[in-house]
Amino acid sequence: MYEFAYHKPASVADAVKLLAADGEAKAVAGGQTLIPTLKQRLARPTALVDLSAVRDLVGITVGGGKVTIGAMTKHVDVASSADVKKALPALAALADGIGDPQVRNRGTIGGSIANNDPAADYPSACLALGATIKTNTREIAADEFFKGMFETALKPGELIVSVSFPVAEKAAYMKFAQPASRYALVGVFVAKGPAGARVAVTGAGPSVFRWKEAEAALGKSWGVAAVENLKASASGLNSDIHAGADYRAHLIGVMTKRAVAAAG
Amino acid sequence: MPKVSMTVNGKNVSAEVEGRTLLVQLLREKLGMTGTHVGCDTSQCGACVVHVDGKSVKSCTMLAVQADGAKITTIEGLATGNDLHPMQAAFKEHHGLQCGFCTPGMVMSAVELAKHNSNPSEHEVREWLEGNICRCTGYHNIVKAVQAGAKAMAAAK
Amino acid sequence: MAVDGIGAAVKRKEDFRFLTGRGNYTDDLARPGQAHAYVVRSQAAHATLGKIGTAKALKAPGVVAVFTGADLAADNIGGLPCGWGIKNKDGSAMHEPAHPVLAVGKVRHVGDPIAVVIAETLAQAKDAAELLDIDMKELPAVANMREALKPGAPVVHDGGSGNVCFDWHLGDADAVAAAFKKAHKVAKIDLVNNRLVANAMEPRAAVGEFDRATGEYTLYTTSQNPHVIRLLMGAFVLHIPESRLRVFAPDVGGGFGSKIYHYAEEAIVTWASAKVGRPVKWTAERSESFLSDAHGRDHVTHAELALDKDGKFLALKVDTLSNMGAYLSTFAPAIPTYLYATLLAGVYTTPAIYAEVKAIFTNTVPVDAYRGAGRPEAAFLLERLVDIAAAEMGMDRVEIRRRNFIPSNAFPYQTPVALQYDSGDYNATLEGALKLADYKGFEARRADAKKRGKLRGIGISTYVEACGIAPSNIAGALGARAGLYECANVRVHPTGSITLFTGCHSHGQGHETTYAQLIAERLGVGLDQIEVSHGDTNKIPFGMGTYGSRSLAVGGTAVVKALDKIVDKAKKIAAHLMEAAEADIEFKDGKFTVAGTDKAKTFGEIALTAYVPHNFPLDKLEPGLDETAFYDPKNFTFPGGAHICEVEIDPETGVTKVVNFTAVDDVGRVINPMIVEGQVHGGVAQGIGQALYENCVYDDNGQLRSGSYMDYQMPRADDLPSFKVATAITLCTHNPLGVKGVGEVGAIGSPPAVINAVVDALKDHGVRHIDMPASPQKIWGIINGNRRMAAE
């Protein structure tokens, strides 16, 4: 790691101020992706602004047809929340499958979404459920939020405050883990909710995306039969030593089918 | 340099660290507590697992400054004198360790599992240990040890 | 039998310190005033290396020194030696290029060390390393062996015949050719034995320290064999006599072969500690380990087996390319030759065998022994070929093995490839495994799996291996540049407690317990009275360390021999004390008695007398009770066994899950069954890892694509089942304990059992062979006829 200054503000306002004052400063939430990145010297922030003392950013509220999760809420707390399990069990299950127990004890939803790692799990839930990402300045629809590999609609210094997920009638997440890293090689979140039938795919492409053909098919008639013979296109998908684009495309189909079956 | 203070195994400690100092570096290099190990650089292997405020975390993926004010428990803090903690005793009884390098992280991770689940199934143990890699044992005896250790911890309450 | 003696599942003496965080691993050391070394490594696979500008780095905060290959050359520091020479078919010596400690003129693989930066902290050393001005020009690289053999391929080392290190053979080519002419059927296979990284959980580390007062150097290092390191580094690299060089390998967190070798970093920190006048510490980061620890396996082989009409094996011919990497690691040339081709008879009576092995230099990390070392490659080849032969012949896979086994009454059995097996009963281990695995019930399980949409398969492998490489005179004749004996020093202290100083080294094997059991058994002393000391060349007379499953067969026998001497001497003392003839002294359960009398002395009394020799007949008897034995074995030992694997494949995703794994092994006499089972578990896990998960992948430019745990799949707890493990032993006939060895059996027997099971599961898809690792993508490709995926 390169050396950096460290700040631990107690409010969103202070955090925003610190980030605004230094263009090369970076916010750190759980740090489960950022710290490994820094250790490899792949990033060189001048300062880290640690959000862990900002109490307002932590918490889960369920009501008004929505599950709202504070940005600094840890995966373990989403996974074990009785409210989330009741309102959106697929979301609790997704959180319960992120990384390993130690990662879940530190990692946060805000960090995951802000980082937009192409193999992260949460972005798929945001897209499929039509979540709204609330920042210190505005609200951003998930469809507008994820822009590309490690790229989001967040402006420099803009912080995620919370994420609101509309409760869905049916939803499930199925992940095929990259066998070494255990990140999503292909993760598919399916939902039948207020925004209709949605299928969001993570891990397979440069950034999370919606599989429109599957959505159309499920929109017509929700069920495994609707997607059973549907083939995802391999065009533009990632290819690496674990999986070529063809295999990833194939797995999108399998995981979608299994997710729909699990969603009921 | 920032100064941090925390409780490690019940003792108050403070030290000056760089921003970039990892919690595991603080423990090993500044505090001389070398029971916590480093086995990888990508947060996969779990040799460095300690408890921070009661939860298992990878101390190679947390900055020392982030642990300011926290209560830390390391492998050195489990046994009482020469009396092994029930999970440590179970690892010995079931030959759940060979070279001993992954063992501290493995035990610390297992202790957290046992707090949530006093009677974990083989499947539950194997899933829980996703973040702890062992190269010696093939996990067979670790799984047995964790199951026995969890029961023993519940019985000791 | 003593309560804690031979055969008892004694809990390990070493566990308390490991479980309480009191282990003492090399990186745990904090020597007073120590500075930290960061090794700057090549990011190119092949490049010319010109001047290295160090001025800016030297001015960086905290920097103590920067050294390059030129600095080492100025001090006449030698290259890293190779410990085994192989002769080509024509009798000429292998190509043995220099292996500089820090690269000079050229770099030859990603990770090749270029410079070392020493600073107050590791972070400062890394900061400064970025300020080095390194003049490098990248050259075309070659990572693939077949490419390396093509005319016009980049040449890794000048001065040889292209990229060929040696071109060696073993066996009778004429007899094999004649047998193939008579063959009823010929089974053929082309296979790859995948390159692996040992990945002991403790990364390598080394601390060098120089004592200005005494002129003594100390190297603390993560080694499996500290005396070998002292010899190689002292004599060939740094030119320091043994009397002024101490090598200490404290607790070592796993080795699996990767910590046998003498590595550049050991020489660097030792040499630099005198240069900078401070202890110097280096610890590998895991991604650095991938670029600097010797890798394992990496063979490409074509083999053919000739069979008669009854399915009897007539002859075997094997043609193997073996990747040496960019330099010769310490024992690299021995692995694909004398530890591989000599095992090609396996457990079978094949009368004629001929093997050709070409070793190839490539722009990759050096390759050397990894758990099993040559023997897993031989077993995989044979056991795949035997399954293919069974299919060609339309024979049952169990039956074809039984028909070709060396019968249990044929021992000692001379194979056509140099080895003479002393004992074994391959039917017994196979029958034991078939029963334990419920082989008969398999078809019902397969049918049940089919109902669940899964493809279930079962695979068998029956194997033999050779442990405790020996004897020295034969190994020497075959090119070994070291002896292969072992040393034990049993020191009985005045109060009767005992310290064993062994030249073997424990890095997970539990020697502190197993050796103590040998002593408890023989001397009738409690385990708590016995300490086992290993790893420190200043304490231990000599030793060759631990590898090749030798610690009990060779090291344990040395202990027995030293105990013989202790008992002999103690009897003399007892005879004197009890005024009896030495011939009348009996020793049992820790007591010396005079035959036919009730006179008795305890072992403790004898020990005390040895050191308080009042009234000793000093003209006949020296004081003290401290004996050393060196033991050079007469032969290898030959563990063997049968492994049975059951897998289930998800045809939709290609994921293979091992659902049952059974191992019945003949490891010779078992001293501690708990430890023996643990060794099998660990070996099997690594074998399953090789078969399904682990793969070291280089791209065409020599860049390592699997250089961390993000891409190199280590087997995790949820990847594996619990194992069914048992032994069915025959005794080794040429060592007093009858022990054979257990460290490697798991990793040798299991990979072919797994792949045979995978092929069996896919038999309806026309599959004959699948190379390791049988990854989900590869299997999906096969099931879906996507050949490109299947090839990757």
Short mmCIF file of C-alpha atoms in Angstrom, two decimals, chain C residues 135-329:
data_model
loop_
_atom_site.label_atom_id
_atom_site.label_comp_id
_atom_site.label_asym_id
_atom_site.label_seq_id
_atom_site.Cartn_x
_atom_site.Cartn_y
_atom_site.Cartn_z
CA ASP C 135 17.03 -1.19 -18.40
CA MET C 136 15.16 -4.16 -19.85
CA LYS C 137 14.30 -5.10 -23.40
CA GLU C 138 11.64 -7.71 -23.76
CA LEU C 139 12.39 -10.77 -25.88
CA PRO C 140 9.97 -13.30 -27.32
CA ALA C 141 9.17 -15.90 -24.68
CA VAL C 142 8.16 -19.54 -24.72
CA ALA C 143 6.10 -21.19 -22.01
CA ASN C 144 4.79 -24.26 -23.80
CA MET C 145 7.09 -27.27 -24.16
CA ARG C 146 6.04 -28.26 -27.67
CA GLU C 147 6.55 -24.68 -28.81
CA ALA C 148 9.95 -24.66 -27.10
CA LEU C 149 11.05 -27.62 -29.23
CA LYS C 150 10.12 -26.02 -32.55
CA PRO C 151 12.92 -24.68 -34.74
CA GLY C 152 13.24 -20.94 -34.28
CA ALA C 153 11.68 -20.99 -30.81
CA PRO C 154 13.05 -18.46 -28.33
CA VAL C 155 16.02 -20.03 -26.58
CA VAL C 156 15.94 -19.78 -22.80
CA HIS C 157 19.65 -20.58 -22.30
CA ASP C 158 22.42 -20.34 -24.82
CA GLY C 159 25.05 -23.01 -24.94
CA GLY C 160 22.83 -26.07 -25.16
CA SER C 161 20.85 -27.91 -27.75
CA GLY C 162 17.91 -25.55 -28.17
CA ASN C 163 15.72 -25.78 -25.11
CA VAL C 164 16.46 -29.40 -24.28
CA CYS C 165 17.94 -29.87 -20.83
CA PHE C 166 18.37 -33.62 -21.25
CA ASP C 167 17.13 -36.44 -23.41
CA TRP C 168 17.07 -39.54 -21.24
CA HIS C 169 15.70 -43.02 -21.39
CA LEU C 170 15.21 -46.11 -19.27
CA GLY C 171 14.28 -49.68 -20.08
CA ASP C 172 14.60 -52.09 -22.95
CA ALA C 173 13.48 -50.56 -26.24
CA ASP C 174 14.07 -53.76 -28.24
CA ALA C 175 12.10 -55.96 -25.89
CA VAL C 176 9.24 -53.46 -25.98
CA ALA C 177 9.26 -53.27 -29.78
CA ALA C 178 9.19 -57.06 -30.01
CA ALA C 179 6.31 -57.30 -27.56
CA PHE C 180 4.26 -54.71 -29.43
CA LYS C 181 4.59 -56.82 -32.58
CA LYS C 182 2.88 -59.66 -30.79
CA ALA C 183 0.17 -57.53 -29.22
CA HIS C 184 -3.48 -58.48 -29.46
CA LYS C 185 -4.50 -54.92 -28.70
CA VAL C 186 -2.70 -51.65 -28.01
CA ALA C 187 -4.16 -49.05 -25.66
CA LYS C 188 -2.93 -45.51 -26.28
CA ILE C 189 -3.15 -42.26 -24.47
CA ASP C 190 -2.01 -38.67 -24.82
CA LEU C 191 -2.16 -36.79 -21.58
CA VAL C 192 -1.06 -33.73 -19.74
CA ASN C 193 -0.10 -33.83 -16.09
CA ASN C 194 -1.05 -30.33 -15.06
CA ARG C 195 1.37 -27.89 -13.51
CA LEU C 196 0.65 -27.20 -9.86
CA VAL C 197 1.82 -24.88 -7.13
CA ALA C 198 2.45 -26.49 -3.74
CA ASN C 199 0.91 -23.66 -1.77
CA ALA C 200 1.94 -24.57 1.74
CA MET C 201 -0.12 -22.13 3.80
CA GLU C 202 2.98 -20.53 5.26
CA PRO C 203 4.66 -18.49 2.53
CA ARG C 204 8.43 -18.86 2.37
CA ALA C 205 10.48 -16.54 4.56
CA ALA C 206 14.13 -16.10 5.45
CA VAL C 207 16.05 -14.03 7.96
CA GLY C 208 19.81 -13.62 7.64
CA GLU C 209 21.96 -12.54 10.54
CA PHE C 210 25.69 -11.98 10.86
CA ASP C 211 27.51 -11.98 14.17
CA ARG C 212 30.46 -9.61 13.89
CA ALA C 213 32.00 -10.99 17.06
CA THR C 214 32.18 -14.61 15.98
CA GLY C 215 31.93 -14.27 12.23
CA GLU C 216 29.04 -16.70 12.30
CA TYR C 217 26.14 -16.37 9.88
CA THR C 218 22.68 -17.56 10.83
CA LEU C 219 19.95 -18.20 8.33
CA TYR C 220 16.45 -18.72 9.70
CA THR C 221 14.45 -20.21 6.90
CA THR C 222 11.29 -22.07 5.96
CA SER C 223 13.09 -25.22 4.95
CA GLN C 224 12.31 -28.92 4.95
CA ASN C 225 16.03 -29.69 5.18
CA PRO C 226 18.24 -27.12 6.87
CA HIS C 227 21.46 -29.12 6.64
CA VAL C 228 21.07 -29.43 2.89
CA ILE C 229 20.60 -25.68 2.66
CA ARG C 230 23.69 -25.13 4.80
CA LEU C 231 25.71 -27.40 2.53
CA LEU C 232 24.45 -25.98 -0.76
CA MET C 233 24.47 -22.34 0.24
CA GLY C 234 27.70 -22.49 2.21
CA ALA C 235 29.73 -24.52 -0.23
CA PHE C 236 28.43 -23.39 -3.61
CA VAL C 237 26.92 -19.94 -3.23
CA LEU C 238 28.34 -17.92 -0.35
CA HIS C 239 31.53 -19.86 0.36
CA ILE C 240 31.00 -19.98 4.11
CA PRO C 241 32.30 -23.05 5.95
CA GLU C 242 29.74 -25.09 7.90
CA SER C 243 31.51 -24.16 11.11
CA ARG C 244 30.46 -20.56 10.62
CA LEU C 245 27.04 -21.07 9.12
CA ARG C 246 24.01 -21.98 11.14
CA VAL C 247 20.76 -22.75 9.36
CA PHE C 248 17.67 -22.96 11.50
CA ALA C 249 14.27 -23.93 10.19
CA PRO C 250 11.93 -23.39 13.15
CA ASP C 251 8.24 -24.26 12.86
CA VAL C 252 7.48 -24.54 9.19
CA GLY C 253 3.93 -24.24 7.96
CA GLY C 254 3.75 -27.01 5.42
CA GLY C 255 6.16 -27.85 2.64
CA PHE C 256 4.90 -30.50 0.23
CA GLY C 257 8.24 -30.35 -1.53
CA SER C 258 8.30 -26.64 -2.21
CA LYS C 259 10.55 -25.97 0.78
CA ILE C 260 13.19 -28.58 -0.06
CA TYR C 261 15.13 -26.38 -2.42
CA HIS C 262 17.77 -23.80 -1.90
CA TYR C 263 16.25 -20.52 -3.01
CA ALA C 264 17.83 -17.23 -4.01
CA GLU C 265 16.23 -15.32 -1.15
CA GLU C 266 18.05 -17.46 1.43
CA ALA C 267 21.39 -16.55 -0.06
CA ILE C 268 20.38 -12.91 -0.47
CA VAL C 269 19.40 -12.28 3.16
CA THR C 270 22.40 -14.20 4.53
CA TRP C 271 24.89 -12.37 2.35
CA ALA C 272 23.19 -9.00 2.80
CA SER C 273 23.09 -9.29 6.60
CA ALA C 274 26.87 -9.01 6.67
CA LYS C 275 26.87 -6.28 4.03
CA VAL C 276 24.48 -4.05 5.96
CA GLY C 277 25.53 -5.22 9.41
CA ARG C 278 21.97 -5.95 10.46
CA PRO C 279 19.62 -8.91 10.37
CA VAL C 280 17.68 -8.89 7.10
CA LYS C 281 14.23 -10.41 6.77
CA TRP C 282 12.32 -11.43 3.69
CA THR C 283 8.84 -12.91 3.61
CA ALA C 284 7.00 -13.86 0.45
CA GLU C 285 3.58 -12.52 -0.24
CA ARG C 286 1.32 -15.18 -1.68
CA SER C 287 1.33 -13.77 -5.19
CA GLU C 288 5.13 -13.67 -4.92
CA SER C 289 5.09 -17.34 -3.91
CA PHE C 290 3.34 -18.17 -7.15
CA LEU C 291 6.26 -16.55 -9.01
CA SER C 292 9.11 -17.84 -6.90
CA ASP C 293 8.30 -21.19 -5.27
CA ALA C 294 9.23 -24.16 -7.44
CA HIS C 295 6.15 -25.51 -9.21
CA GLY C 296 5.27 -29.18 -9.60
CA ARG C 297 4.36 -31.78 -12.28
CA ASP C 298 3.94 -30.35 -15.82
CA HIS C 299 4.33 -33.32 -18.12
CA VAL C 300 3.06 -33.99 -21.61
CA THR C 301 3.05 -37.69 -22.39
CA HIS C 302 2.20 -40.19 -25.07
CA ALA C 303 2.04 -43.78 -23.90
CA GLU C 304 1.05 -47.13 -25.32
CA LEU C 305 0.30 -50.40 -23.60
CA ALA C 306 0.42 -53.70 -25.47
CA LEU C 307 -1.95 -56.44 -24.30
CA ASP C 308 -2.40 -60.08 -25.15
CA LYS C 309 -5.78 -61.63 -25.82
CA ASP C 310 -6.36 -62.31 -22.11
CA GLY C 311 -5.75 -58.73 -21.14
CA LYS C 312 -2.27 -59.37 -19.77
CA PHE C 313 0.07 -56.43 -20.19
CA LEU C 314 2.93 -57.29 -22.53
CA ALA C 315 4.81 -54.05 -22.77
CA LEU C 316 4.61 -50.33 -22.08
CA LYS C 317 6.24 -47.50 -23.91
CA VAL C 318 6.17 -43.97 -22.70
CA ASP C 319 7.34 -40.72 -24.24
CA THR C 320 7.30 -37.77 -21.88
CA LEU C 321 8.16 -34.10 -22.10
CA SER C 322 8.90 -32.63 -18.70
CA ASN C 323 9.00 -28.90 -18.07
CA MET C 324 12.00 -27.74 -16.05
CA GLY C 325 11.01 -24.08 -16.18
CA ALA C 326 13.65 -21.43 -16.70
CA TYR C 327 16.36 -22.84 -14.42
CA LEU C 328 17.17 -26.16 -12.80
CA SER C 329 15.78 -26.19 -9.27
#
